[in-house]
Each structure stands twice: as C-alpha cells, then as structure tokens.
C-alpha cells in the first residue's frame, strides 16, 4: 500500500484577478505529484464536505451559518482577507473534510498527507489571515468526539504563530499545541500555545533544524499523543513573501524528514497539512509544498507502514 494523499478538485475556488492568496497552488500541487511520479492516481483519497455540526464542534453556530450563507458582515470578511463566494464557502468546508480524512487515514495507516489545510488563524467566532474554519482544531475535536483518540499533539511549523489553534485549546490539556514561528511576523498579537518557540528574523537551515531537534523528541515523550497533526507551512523559506526566515528547499525537505522520522520511529501516527506558502514564482512554491509529500512517501516506504 502507498502513502494516502488527500485531494479534491474543489480545493480551488475562483478569486479576483491579482489576489495575493495563491489559490491555484492546490491543483498544481496535485498535478506535480502525478507528473513527477511522487504519487499515482490510485493513492489519492477524495474527502466529502463535513456536516455543519462537525464544524460547530469548534466554531460558534452563528459564525458558521453566517459564513456558509454569505451573510457575514463586511468587517469580518475583510479580516479574513478572501472575498466571499458560494464556491469559496464550499471550498472552505471541503478542505476541512480533507484534514478530517487525513487524520482518519493517519490513524489507520500511520501516516497521511493532505494537499491543503493548516488554517490555524481561525478563531471560534471569526476568521483571520486567509483562514475561515480551523481544520486542525475541527479534526482534533471530531477524533475525540468519535472516541478515536484522547491525546493530540499539534506541531505547527508554519512561519506564523498558530494563534487560533492556541486560543481554541488554551484550557484543554487533551490537545497540546506547539508553535515554532518567526517572532516579528503576523499575527501582531500572539496567543499562548502550550509551547511557543519564537525564532529570530533571518534564521537559516541548520539553526532552525537544531532548534526543532531540541524540542520535538522531548515533546513526544512528554505528551505521548495518540496522533500528531503536523502543519508543514513552507513560508519559513527564504523566498517567501510573508516569511522573514531563510530556509532553503533542502532545509524544508530536511525538516519534513526530521519531523516525520522522529514521530514515526517513536510509534506516533502523523496527519500532515501543507500550511502557508506565498511566492511570486508559483512553480517554485508548489515544488516547496511537494517536499512534504516526497518526504512522507520516503518515510512511508522506509518504515513499511
């Protein structure tokens, strides 16, 4: 059996010409994984749009209804940064379904990767920073609700702090939030994760990876999670428009191998989402995101999952 990868054509919804959110990257990532032989069509799994009450395990019914129906007030829309359309509302929900399926398959197979996800700036009653519903939080709550897991570790290596996720689980000892992010970056007001590791601007590969090595193995031993949810944002890359760190392609690949081998070798299943990434060169950006799936495929074979 091959690494389970999750994708849906609805991961892409139209945005106005010139919008800075790189929406086409999700379809292009799927196409690149196929064209480069990283994956074949049969190993892709298609998620479904989750019922509204699953989303309401994390988000307030008023917010969920207003967003899905397109009645959210303009100020709240601006905070999200994405103009509402029925297609975008559907895309938002389907992407949450993708992370849910990724987590379910990770429990079954040991490792699984979404080709979207990582909307960690979404709070219970509002969205922010291109994030509408918090897929990591919803998947966590649902797994617990279905009695599939009890303890969860969220490893968030997006360059921006996972502030929404931190807020949602701030008084919940069953979900441990770990965010390693650039200190001088969005969001301006940080929340308190269970463990925050703020990084200095311009940090390069070796220092970044050593910092990660200083924390992750001990965290796994301490938390002993039933599953790890990994937000593999590629915006720490030196070429990212919103990043402010200086990782290379090789550094990103080494990071993915480090996270996955550390978790899998210790016996912890991992569900991966791609997180943030913003660049003028779309092909370079899509390749960076594919490093997660390349590393995961290698680890999946290596450990014969």
PDB file of C-alpha atoms in Angstrom:
ATOM      1  CA  UNK A   1       0.000   0.000   0.000  1.00  0.00           C
ATOM      2  CA  UNK A   2       1.169   3.545  -0.773  1.00  0.00           C
ATOM      3  CA  UNK A   3       1.056   6.733   1.285  1.00  0.00           C
ATOM      4  CA  UNK A   4      -2.531   8.036   1.487  1.00  0.00           C
ATOM      5  CA  UNK A   5      -2.781  11.523  -0.041  1.00  0.00           C
ATOM      6  CA  UNK A   6      -5.970  13.572   0.108  1.00  0.00           C
ATOM      7  CA  UNK A   7      -7.143  15.891  -2.663  1.00  0.00           C
ATOM      8  CA  UNK A   8     -10.380  17.335  -4.012  1.00  0.00           C
ATOM      9  CA  UNK A   9     -10.847  19.451  -7.172  1.00  0.00           C
ATOM     10  CA  UNK A  10     -12.890  21.854  -5.029  1.00  0.00           C
ATOM     11  CA  UNK A  11      -9.709  22.780  -3.138  1.00  0.00           C
ATOM     12  CA  UNK A  12      -9.507  25.556  -5.741  1.00  0.00           C
ATOM     13  CA  UNK A  13     -12.143  28.307  -5.868  1.00  0.00           C
ATOM     14  CA  UNK A  14     -12.012  31.419  -8.081  1.00  0.00           C
ATOM     15  CA  UNK A  15     -10.545  34.616  -6.618  1.00  0.00           C
ATOM     16  CA  UNK A  16     -10.344  38.084  -8.174  1.00  0.00           C
ATOM     17  CA  UNK A  17      -7.503  38.613 -10.655  1.00  0.00           C
ATOM     18  CA  UNK A  18      -4.294  39.583  -8.853  1.00  0.00           C
ATOM     19  CA  UNK A  19      -5.397  38.453  -5.392  1.00  0.00           C
ATOM     20  CA  UNK A  20      -2.339  37.668  -3.288  1.00  0.00           C
ATOM     21  CA  UNK A  21      -3.597  34.351  -1.954  1.00  0.00           C
ATOM     22  CA  UNK A  22      -2.075  31.672  -4.259  1.00  0.00           C
ATOM     23  CA  UNK A  23      -5.259  29.637  -4.774  1.00  0.00           C
ATOM     24  CA  UNK A  24      -4.068  27.718  -7.898  1.00  0.00           C
ATOM     25  CA  UNK A  25      -1.304  26.023  -5.900  1.00  0.00           C
ATOM     26  CA  UNK A  26      -3.596  23.270  -4.626  1.00  0.00           C
ATOM     27  CA  UNK A  27      -4.453  21.947  -8.097  1.00  0.00           C
ATOM     28  CA  UNK A  28      -0.883  22.490  -9.300  1.00  0.00           C
ATOM     29  CA  UNK A  29       0.444  20.507  -6.324  1.00  0.00           C
ATOM     30  CA  UNK A  30      -1.793  17.574  -7.222  1.00  0.00           C
ATOM     31  CA  UNK A  31      -0.622  17.748 -10.846  1.00  0.00           C
ATOM     32  CA  UNK A  32       3.052  17.997  -9.855  1.00  0.00           C
ATOM     33  CA  UNK A  33       2.849  14.951  -7.569  1.00  0.00           C
ATOM     34  CA  UNK A  34       1.461  12.979 -10.503  1.00  0.00           C
ATOM     35  CA  UNK A  35       3.802  14.313 -13.198  1.00  0.00           C
ATOM     36  CA  UNK A  36       6.927  13.819 -11.057  1.00  0.00           C
ATOM     37  CA  UNK A  37       5.877  10.286 -10.144  1.00  0.00           C
ATOM     38  CA  UNK A  38       5.713  11.098  -6.443  1.00  0.00           C
ATOM     39  CA  UNK A  39       2.187   9.652  -6.420  1.00  0.00           C
ATOM     40  CA  UNK A  40      -0.242   7.850  -8.714  1.00  0.00           C
ATOM     41  CA  UNK A  41      -3.963   8.482  -9.041  1.00  0.00           C
ATOM     42  CA  UNK A  42      -4.999   5.394  -7.087  1.00  0.00           C
ATOM     43  CA  UNK A  43      -3.397   6.601  -3.866  1.00  0.00           C
ATOM     44  CA  UNK A  44      -5.409   9.835  -3.755  1.00  0.00           C
ATOM     45  CA  UNK A  45      -8.451   9.872  -1.484  1.00  0.00           C
ATOM     46  CA  UNK A  46     -11.361  12.263  -2.016  1.00  0.00           C
ATOM     47  CA  UNK A  47     -12.914  13.929   1.044  1.00  0.00           C
ATOM     48  CA  UNK A  48     -16.538  14.942   1.426  1.00  0.00           C
ATOM     49  CA  UNK A  49     -17.962  18.174   2.772  1.00  0.00           C
ATOM     50  CA  UNK A  50     -18.472  17.629   6.518  1.00  0.00           C
ATOM     51  CA  UNK A  51     -21.842  18.244   8.159  1.00  0.00           C
ATOM     52  CA  UNK A  52     -22.209  21.644   9.800  1.00  0.00           C
ATOM     53  CA  UNK A  53     -22.378  20.214  13.314  1.00  0.00           C
ATOM     54  CA  UNK A  54     -18.833  18.860  12.918  1.00  0.00           C
ATOM     55  CA  UNK A  55     -17.587  22.385  12.191  1.00  0.00           C
ATOM     56  CA  UNK A  56     -19.589  23.602  15.193  1.00  0.00           C
ATOM     57  CA  UNK A  57     -17.532  21.380  17.486  1.00  0.00           C
ATOM     58  CA  UNK A  58     -15.091  24.324  17.328  1.00  0.00           C
ATOM     59  CA  UNK A  59     -16.870  27.310  15.788  1.00  0.00           C
ATOM     60  CA  UNK A  60     -19.981  29.097  17.007  1.00  0.00           C
ATOM     61  CA  UNK A  61     -23.189  28.212  15.118  1.00  0.00           C
ATOM     62  CA  UNK A  62     -23.784  31.896  14.382  1.00  0.00           C
ATOM     63  CA  UNK A  63     -20.392  32.292  12.694  1.00  0.00           C
ATOM     64  CA  UNK A  64     -20.655  29.022  10.754  1.00  0.00           C
ATOM     65  CA  UNK A  65     -24.130  29.863   9.475  1.00  0.00           C
ATOM     66  CA  UNK A  66     -23.243  33.450   8.568  1.00  0.00           C
ATOM     67  CA  UNK A  67     -20.156  32.372   6.659  1.00  0.00           C
ATOM     68  CA  UNK A  68     -21.775  29.477   4.828  1.00  0.00           C
ATOM     69  CA  UNK A  69     -24.772  31.615   3.835  1.00  0.00           C
ATOM     70  CA  UNK A  70     -22.719  34.648   2.846  1.00  0.00           C
ATOM     71  CA  UNK A  71     -24.230  36.984   5.447  1.00  0.00           C
ATOM     72  CA  UNK A  72     -21.020  37.731   7.354  1.00  0.00           C
ATOM     73  CA  UNK A  73     -20.600  41.471   7.923  1.00  0.00           C
ATOM     74  CA  UNK A  74     -18.063  43.284   5.686  1.00  0.00           C
ATOM     75  CA  UNK A  75     -15.610  43.994   8.527  1.00  0.00           C
ATOM     76  CA  UNK A  76     -15.425  40.286   9.377  1.00  0.00           C
ATOM     77  CA  UNK A  77     -14.920  39.500   5.683  1.00  0.00           C
ATOM     78  CA  UNK A  78     -12.035  41.952   5.457  1.00  0.00           C
ATOM     79  CA  UNK A  79     -10.371  40.355   8.467  1.00  0.00           C
ATOM     80  CA  UNK A  80     -10.379  37.040   6.624  1.00  0.00           C
ATOM     81  CA  UNK A  81      -8.918  38.628   3.502  1.00  0.00           C
ATOM     82  CA  UNK A  82     -10.817  36.488   0.995  1.00  0.00           C
ATOM     83  CA  UNK A  83     -13.952  37.781  -0.780  1.00  0.00           C
ATOM     84  CA  UNK A  84     -16.966  35.539  -0.136  1.00  0.00           C
ATOM     85  CA  UNK A  85     -18.456  33.408  -2.894  1.00  0.00           C
ATOM     86  CA  UNK A  86     -20.537  30.205  -2.735  1.00  0.00           C
ATOM     87  CA  UNK A  87     -17.576  28.375  -4.315  1.00  0.00           C
ATOM     88  CA  UNK A  88     -15.181  29.646  -1.631  1.00  0.00           C
ATOM     89  CA  UNK A  89     -17.596  28.672   1.149  1.00  0.00           C
ATOM     90  CA  UNK A  90     -17.807  25.174  -0.312  1.00  0.00           C
ATOM     91  CA  UNK A  91     -14.014  25.033  -0.734  1.00  0.00           C
ATOM     92  CA  UNK A  92     -13.546  26.021   2.897  1.00  0.00           C
ATOM     93  CA  UNK A  93     -15.737  23.193   4.133  1.00  0.00           C
ATOM     94  CA  UNK A  94     -14.336  20.577   1.740  1.00  0.00           C
ATOM     95  CA  UNK A  95     -10.774  21.432   2.857  1.00  0.00           C
ATOM     96  CA  UNK A  96     -11.834  20.829   6.473  1.00  0.00           C
ATOM     97  CA  UNK A  97     -13.218  17.484   5.333  1.00  0.00           C
ATOM     98  CA  UNK A  98      -9.824  16.787   3.776  1.00  0.00           C
ATOM     99  CA  UNK A  99      -7.982  17.270   7.046  1.00  0.00           C
ATOM    100  CA  UNK A 100     -10.538  15.107   8.858  1.00  0.00           C
ATOM    101  CA  UNK A 101      -9.993  12.319   6.313  1.00  0.00           C
ATOM    102  CA  UNK A 102      -6.228  12.794   6.548  1.00  0.00           C
ATOM    103  CA  UNK A 103      -6.373  12.295  10.313  1.00  0.00           C
ATOM    104  CA  UNK A 104      -8.600   9.230   9.995  1.00  0.00           C
ATOM    105  CA  UNK A 105      -6.267   7.659   7.442  1.00  0.00           C
ATOM    106  CA  UNK A 106      -3.213   8.505   9.553  1.00  0.00           C
ATOM    107  CA  UNK A 107      -4.729   6.549  12.440  1.00  0.00           C
ATOM    108  CA  UNK A 108      -5.368   3.633  10.097  1.00  0.00           C
ATOM    109  CA  UNK A 109      -2.119   3.703   8.089  1.00  0.00           C
ATOM    110  CA  UNK A 110       0.375   5.512  10.346  1.00  0.00           C
ATOM    111  CA  UNK A 111       0.907   8.493   8.035  1.00  0.00           C
ATOM    112  CA  UNK A 112      -1.247  10.526   5.637  1.00  0.00           C
ATOM    113  CA  UNK A 113      -0.937  13.877   3.848  1.00  0.00           C
ATOM    114  CA  UNK A 114      -3.484  16.433   2.775  1.00  0.00           C
ATOM    115  CA  UNK A 115      -2.819  18.702  -0.223  1.00  0.00           C
ATOM    116  CA  UNK A 116      -4.466  21.641   1.581  1.00  0.00           C
ATOM    117  CA  UNK A 117      -5.194  22.622   5.192  1.00  0.00           C
ATOM    118  CA  UNK A 118      -3.450  24.417   8.003  1.00  0.00           C
ATOM    119  CA  UNK A 119      -5.957  27.242   8.552  1.00  0.00           C
ATOM    120  CA  UNK A 120      -4.614  27.970  12.015  1.00  0.00           C
ATOM    121  CA  UNK A 121      -5.599  31.670  12.298  1.00  0.00           C
ATOM    122  CA  UNK A 122      -9.327  30.883  12.533  1.00  0.00           C
ATOM    123  CA  UNK A 123     -10.901  31.521  15.957  1.00  0.00           C
ATOM    124  CA  UNK A 124     -14.223  30.117  17.242  1.00  0.00           C
ATOM    125  CA  UNK A 125     -16.288  33.139  16.193  1.00  0.00           C
ATOM    126  CA  UNK A 126     -14.244  34.760  13.426  1.00  0.00           C
ATOM    127  CA  UNK A 127     -11.706  34.138  10.675  1.00  0.00           C
ATOM    128  CA  UNK A 128      -8.382  35.871  10.096  1.00  0.00           C
ATOM    129  CA  UNK A 129      -5.344  35.795   7.825  1.00  0.00           C
ATOM    130  CA  UNK A 130      -6.922  33.802   4.945  1.00  0.00           C
ATOM    131  CA  UNK A 131      -8.260  31.274   7.478  1.00  0.00           C
ATOM    132  CA  UNK A 132     -12.018  30.759   7.829  1.00  0.00           C
ATOM    133  CA  UNK A 133     -12.570  27.486   9.740  1.00  0.00           C
ATOM    134  CA  UNK A 134      -9.753  25.910  11.767  1.00  0.00           C
ATOM    135  CA  UNK A 135      -9.263  22.493  10.155  1.00  0.00           C
ATOM    136  CA  UNK A 136      -6.659  21.360  12.693  1.00  0.00           C
ATOM    137  CA  UNK A 137      -8.958  22.123  15.614  1.00  0.00           C
ATOM    138  CA  UNK A 138     -12.063  20.633  13.989  1.00  0.00           C
ATOM    139  CA  UNK A 139     -10.268  17.398  13.096  1.00  0.00           C
ATOM    140  CA  UNK A 140      -8.902  17.171  16.645  1.00  0.00           C
ATOM    141  CA  UNK A 141     -12.298  17.704  18.246  1.00  0.00           C
ATOM    142  CA  UNK A 142     -14.008  15.248  15.906  1.00  0.00           C
ATOM    143  CA  UNK A 143     -11.455  12.473  16.524  1.00  0.00           C
ATOM    144  CA  UNK A 144     -12.047  12.918  20.231  1.00  0.00           C
ATOM    145  CA  UNK A 145     -15.826  13.141  19.758  1.00  0.00           C
ATOM    146  CA  UNK A 146     -15.763   9.818  17.890  1.00  0.00           C
ATOM    147  CA  UNK A 147     -13.577   8.288  20.642  1.00  0.00           C
ATOM    148  CA  UNK A 148     -10.824   7.544  18.144  1.00  0.00           C
ATOM    149  CA  UNK A 149      -8.182   9.390  20.198  1.00  0.00           C
ATOM    150  CA  UNK A 150      -7.798  11.064  23.562  1.00  0.00           C
ATOM    151  CA  UNK A 151      -4.493  12.964  23.449  1.00  0.00           C
ATOM    152  CA  UNK A 152      -3.375  15.049  20.465  1.00  0.00           C
ATOM    153  CA  UNK A 153      -0.162  16.933  19.683  1.00  0.00           C
ATOM    154  CA  UNK A 154      -0.350  19.730  17.110  1.00  0.00           C
ATOM    155  CA  UNK A 155       3.078  20.560  15.661  1.00  0.00           C
ATOM    156  CA  UNK A 156       2.769  23.888  13.849  1.00  0.00           C
ATOM    157  CA  UNK A 157       5.849  24.883  11.839  1.00  0.00           C
ATOM    158  CA  UNK A 158       4.163  27.498   9.674  1.00  0.00           C
ATOM    159  CA  UNK A 159       6.198  30.723   9.900  1.00  0.00           C
ATOM    160  CA  UNK A 160       3.226  32.446  11.566  1.00  0.00           C
ATOM    161  CA  UNK A 161       2.067  31.532  15.055  1.00  0.00           C
ATOM    162  CA  UNK A 162      -0.956  29.229  15.142  1.00  0.00           C
ATOM    163  CA  UNK A 163      -2.865  31.773  17.207  1.00  0.00           C
ATOM    164  CA  UNK A 164      -6.386  30.491  16.535  1.00  0.00           C
ATOM    165  CA  UNK A 165      -5.417  26.932  17.408  1.00  0.00           C
ATOM    166  CA  UNK A 166      -3.635  28.105  20.566  1.00  0.00           C
ATOM    167  CA  UNK A 167      -6.710  30.079  21.656  1.00  0.00           C
ATOM    168  CA  UNK A 168      -9.146  27.226  20.984  1.00  0.00           C
ATOM    169  CA  UNK A 169      -7.188  24.739  23.110  1.00  0.00           C
ATOM    170  CA  UNK A 170      -5.801  27.135  25.731  1.00  0.00           C
ATOM    171  CA  UNK A 171      -7.669  25.472  28.619  1.00  0.00           C
ATOM    172  CA  UNK A 172      -7.683  21.939  27.215  1.00  0.00           C
ATOM    173  CA  UNK A 173      -4.981  19.567  28.426  1.00  0.00           C
ATOM    174  CA  UNK A 174      -6.056  16.889  25.946  1.00  0.00           C
ATOM    175  CA  UNK A 175      -4.636  18.867  22.999  1.00  0.00           C
ATOM    176  CA  UNK A 176      -1.041  20.123  23.221  1.00  0.00           C
ATOM    177  CA  UNK A 177      -0.223  22.995  20.862  1.00  0.00           C
ATOM    178  CA  UNK A 178       3.402  23.556  19.772  1.00  0.00           C
ATOM    179  CA  UNK A 179       4.145  26.535  17.513  1.00  0.00           C
ATOM    180  CA  UNK A 180       7.616  27.368  16.197  1.00  0.00           C
ATOM    181  CA  UNK A 181       7.343  30.643  14.287  1.00  0.00           C
ATOM    182  CA  UNK A 182       9.047  33.907  13.377  1.00  0.00           C
ATOM    183  CA  UNK A 183       8.676  36.304  16.297  1.00  0.00           C
ATOM    184  CA  UNK A 184       8.445  39.522  14.242  1.00  0.00           C
ATOM    185  CA  UNK A 185       5.604  38.455  11.985  1.00  0.00           C
ATOM    186  CA  UNK A 186       1.807  38.168  11.771  1.00  0.00           C
ATOM    187  CA  UNK A 187      -0.172  37.937  13.988  1.00  0.00           C
ATOM    188  CA  UNK A 188       0.785  41.101  15.828  1.00  0.00           C
ATOM    189  CA  UNK A 189      -0.905  39.857  18.998  1.00  0.00           C
ATOM    190  CA  UNK A 190       0.255  36.336  19.834  1.00  0.00           C
ATOM    191  CA  UNK A 191      -1.796  33.828  21.823  1.00  0.00           C
ATOM    192  CA  UNK A 192      -0.319  31.362  24.300  1.00  0.00           C
ATOM    193  CA  UNK A 193       0.334  27.928  22.820  1.00  0.00           C
ATOM    194  CA  UNK A 194       1.291  25.168  25.252  1.00  0.00           C
ATOM    195  CA  UNK A 195       4.773  25.667  23.837  1.00  0.00           C
ATOM    196  CA  UNK A 196       5.786  28.670  21.739  1.00  0.00           C
ATOM    197  CA  UNK A 197       9.253  28.878  20.210  1.00  0.00           C
ATOM    198  CA  UNK A 198       9.705  32.346  18.659  1.00  0.00           C
ATOM    199  CA  UNK A 199      12.510  32.488  16.085  1.00  0.00           C
ATOM    200  CA  UNK A 200      14.736  35.411  15.149  1.00  0.00           C
ATOM    201  CA  UNK A 201      14.363  37.009  11.723  1.00  0.00           C
ATOM    202  CA  UNK A 202      16.595  35.515   9.014  1.00  0.00           C
ATOM    203  CA  UNK A 203      17.240  32.152  10.727  1.00  0.00           C
ATOM    204  CA  UNK A 204      18.815  29.605   8.358  1.00  0.00           C
ATOM    205  CA  UNK A 205      18.570  25.832   7.913  1.00  0.00           C
ATOM    206  CA  UNK A 206      20.961  24.403  10.482  1.00  0.00           C
ATOM    207  CA  UNK A 207      19.959  26.642  13.378  1.00  0.00           C
ATOM    208  CA  UNK A 208      16.266  26.075  12.605  1.00  0.00           C
ATOM    209  CA  UNK A 209      16.614  22.292  12.463  1.00  0.00           C
ATOM    210  CA  UNK A 210      18.710  22.174  15.627  1.00  0.00           C
ATOM    211  CA  UNK A 211      16.096  24.260  17.431  1.00  0.00           C
ATOM    212  CA  UNK A 212      13.398  21.826  16.316  1.00  0.00           C
ATOM    213  CA  UNK A 213      15.526  18.873  17.457  1.00  0.00           C
ATOM    214  CA  UNK A 214      15.842  20.482  20.876  1.00  0.00           C
ATOM    215  CA  UNK A 215      12.073  20.293  21.398  1.00  0.00           C
ATOM    216  CA  UNK A 216      10.251  17.657  19.336  1.00  0.00           C
ATOM    217  CA  UNK A 217      11.630  14.368  20.764  1.00  0.00           C
ATOM    218  CA  UNK A 218      11.099  15.535  24.345  1.00  0.00           C
ATOM    219  CA  UNK A 219       7.587  16.738  23.491  1.00  0.00           C
ATOM    220  CA  UNK A 220       6.625  13.338  22.126  1.00  0.00           C
ATOM    221  CA  UNK A 221       7.925  11.650  25.274  1.00  0.00           C
ATOM    222  CA  UNK A 222       6.071  14.106  27.485  1.00  0.00           C
ATOM    223  CA  UNK A 223       2.731  14.292  25.651  1.00  0.00           C
ATOM    224  CA  UNK A 224       2.543  10.692  24.348  1.00  0.00           C
ATOM    225  CA  UNK A 225      -0.145  11.641  21.810  1.00  0.00           C
ATOM    226  CA  UNK A 226      -2.490   9.228  20.089  1.00  0.00           C
ATOM    227  CA  UNK A 227      -1.883  11.246  16.916  1.00  0.00           C
ATOM    228  CA  UNK A 228       0.298  14.139  15.744  1.00  0.00           C
ATOM    229  CA  UNK A 229      -1.235  16.793  13.480  1.00  0.00           C
ATOM    230  CA  UNK A 230       1.580  18.455  11.547  1.00  0.00           C
ATOM    231  CA  UNK A 231       1.193  21.868   9.909  1.00  0.00           C
ATOM    232  CA  UNK A 232       4.037  21.906   7.373  1.00  0.00           C
ATOM    233  CA  UNK A 233       3.906  25.529   6.224  1.00  0.00           C
ATOM    234  CA  UNK A 234       6.646  26.348   3.706  1.00  0.00           C
ATOM    235  CA  UNK A 235       6.601  30.079   4.445  1.00  0.00           C
ATOM    236  CA  UNK A 236       9.827  29.864   6.526  1.00  0.00           C
ATOM    237  CA  UNK A 237      11.527  29.650   3.088  1.00  0.00           C
ATOM    238  CA  UNK A 238      13.981  32.406   2.166  1.00  0.00           C
ATOM    239  CA  UNK A 239      11.957  33.143  -0.980  1.00  0.00           C
ATOM    240  CA  UNK A 240       8.608  33.540   0.758  1.00  0.00           C
ATOM    241  CA  UNK A 241       6.907  36.937   0.501  1.00  0.00           C
ATOM    242  CA  UNK A 242       5.473  36.788   4.035  1.00  0.00           C
ATOM    243  CA  UNK A 243       8.052  34.673   5.855  1.00  0.00           C
ATOM    244  CA  UNK A 244      11.119  36.571   7.191  1.00  0.00           C
ATOM    245  CA  UNK A 245      13.099  33.356   7.790  1.00  0.00           C
ATOM    246  CA  UNK A 246      15.772  31.951   5.449  1.00  0.00           C
ATOM    247  CA  UNK A 247      15.265  28.226   4.947  1.00  0.00           C
ATOM    248  CA  UNK A 248      16.251  26.658   1.602  1.00  0.00           C
ATOM    249  CA  UNK A 249      14.446  23.932  -0.336  1.00  0.00           C
ATOM    250  CA  UNK A 250      16.918  21.456   1.142  1.00  0.00           C
ATOM    251  CA  UNK A 251      16.216  22.818   4.614  1.00  0.00           C
ATOM    252  CA  UNK A 252      12.454  22.378   4.140  1.00  0.00           C
ATOM    253  CA  UNK A 253      12.953  18.783   2.954  1.00  0.00           C
ATOM    254  CA  UNK A 254      15.259  18.036   5.897  1.00  0.00           C
ATOM    255  CA  UNK A 255      12.636  19.492   8.237  1.00  0.00           C
ATOM    256  CA  UNK A 256       9.926  17.224   6.836  1.00  0.00           C
ATOM    257  CA  UNK A 257      12.164  14.154   7.131  1.00  0.00           C
ATOM    258  CA  UNK A 258      13.126  15.162  10.671  1.00  0.00           C
ATOM    259  CA  UNK A 259       9.544  15.642  11.865  1.00  0.00           C
ATOM    260  CA  UNK A 260       8.197  12.509  10.218  1.00  0.00           C
ATOM    261  CA  UNK A 261      11.011  10.137  11.152  1.00  0.00           C
ATOM    262  CA  UNK A 262      11.081  11.418  14.747  1.00  0.00           C
ATOM    263  CA  UNK A 263       7.343  10.778  15.147  1.00  0.00           C
ATOM    264  CA  UNK A 264       7.002   7.557  13.137  1.00  0.00           C
ATOM    265  CA  UNK A 265      10.117   5.917  14.628  1.00  0.00           C
ATOM    266  CA  UNK A 266       8.659   6.540  18.088  1.00  0.00           C
ATOM    267  CA  UNK A 267       5.352   4.951  17.053  1.00  0.00           C
ATOM    268  CA  UNK A 268       3.170   8.044  16.690  1.00  0.00           C
ATOM    269  CA  UNK A 269       0.872   8.371  13.641  1.00  0.00           C
ATOM    270  CA  UNK A 270       1.097  11.679  11.769  1.00  0.00           C
ATOM    271  CA  UNK A 271      -1.542  13.573   9.788  1.00  0.00           C
ATOM    272  CA  UNK A 272       0.042  16.315   7.642  1.00  0.00           C
ATOM    273  CA  UNK A 273      -1.403  19.517   6.179  1.00  0.00           C
ATOM    274  CA  UNK A 274       0.501  21.877   3.884  1.00  0.00           C
ATOM    275  CA  UNK A 275       0.042  25.207   5.703  1.00  0.00           C
ATOM    276  CA  UNK A 276       1.130  28.564   4.337  1.00  0.00           C
ATOM    277  CA  UNK A 277       3.353  29.484   1.436  1.00  0.00           C
ATOM    278  CA  UNK A 278       3.417  32.714  -0.578  1.00  0.00           C
ATOM    279  CA  UNK A 279       5.702  33.436  -3.528  1.00  0.00           C
ATOM    280  CA  UNK A 280       5.665  35.271  -6.832  1.00  0.00           C
ATOM    281  CA  UNK A 281       7.040  32.185  -8.601  1.00  0.00           C
ATOM    282  CA  UNK A 282       4.130  29.725  -8.412  1.00  0.00           C
ATOM    283  CA  UNK A 283       6.146  26.755  -9.716  1.00  0.00           C
ATOM    284  CA  UNK A 284       8.797  27.182  -7.008  1.00  0.00           C
ATOM    285  CA  UNK A 285       6.096  27.494  -4.364  1.00  0.00           C
ATOM    286  CA  UNK A 286       4.284  24.355  -5.485  1.00  0.00           C
ATOM    287  CA  UNK A 287       7.579  22.425  -5.519  1.00  0.00           C
ATOM    288  CA  UNK A 288       8.244  23.535  -1.925  1.00  0.00           C
ATOM    289  CA  UNK A 289       4.846  22.208  -0.847  1.00  0.00           C
ATOM    290  CA  UNK A 290       5.566  18.920  -2.638  1.00  0.00           C
ATOM    291  CA  UNK A 291       8.618  18.364  -0.424  1.00  0.00           C
ATOM    292  CA  UNK A 292       6.230  17.244   2.332  1.00  0.00           C
ATOM    293  CA  UNK A 293       4.734  14.528   0.141  1.00  0.00           C
ATOM    294  CA  UNK A 294       8.142  13.488  -1.191  1.00  0.00           C
ATOM    295  CA  UNK A 295       9.479  13.113   2.351  1.00  0.00           C
ATOM    296  CA  UNK A 296       6.327  11.374   3.571  1.00  0.00           C
ATOM    297  CA  UNK A 297       6.435   8.893   0.679  1.00  0.00           C
ATOM    298  CA  UNK A 298      10.039   8.088   1.563  1.00  0.00           C
ATOM    299  CA  UNK A 299       9.262   7.640   5.243  1.00  0.00           C
ATOM    300  CA  UNK A 300       6.169   5.565   4.457  1.00  0.00           C
ATOM    301  CA  UNK A 301       8.277   3.132   2.411  1.00  0.00           C
ATOM    302  CA  UNK A 302      11.190   3.171   4.854  1.00  0.00           C
ATOM    303  CA  UNK A 303       9.009   2.176   7.791  1.00  0.00           C
ATOM    304  CA  UNK A 304       6.801  -0.129   5.699  1.00  0.00           C
ATOM    305  CA  UNK A 305       3.634   1.387   7.040  1.00  0.00           C
TER     306      UNK A 305
END
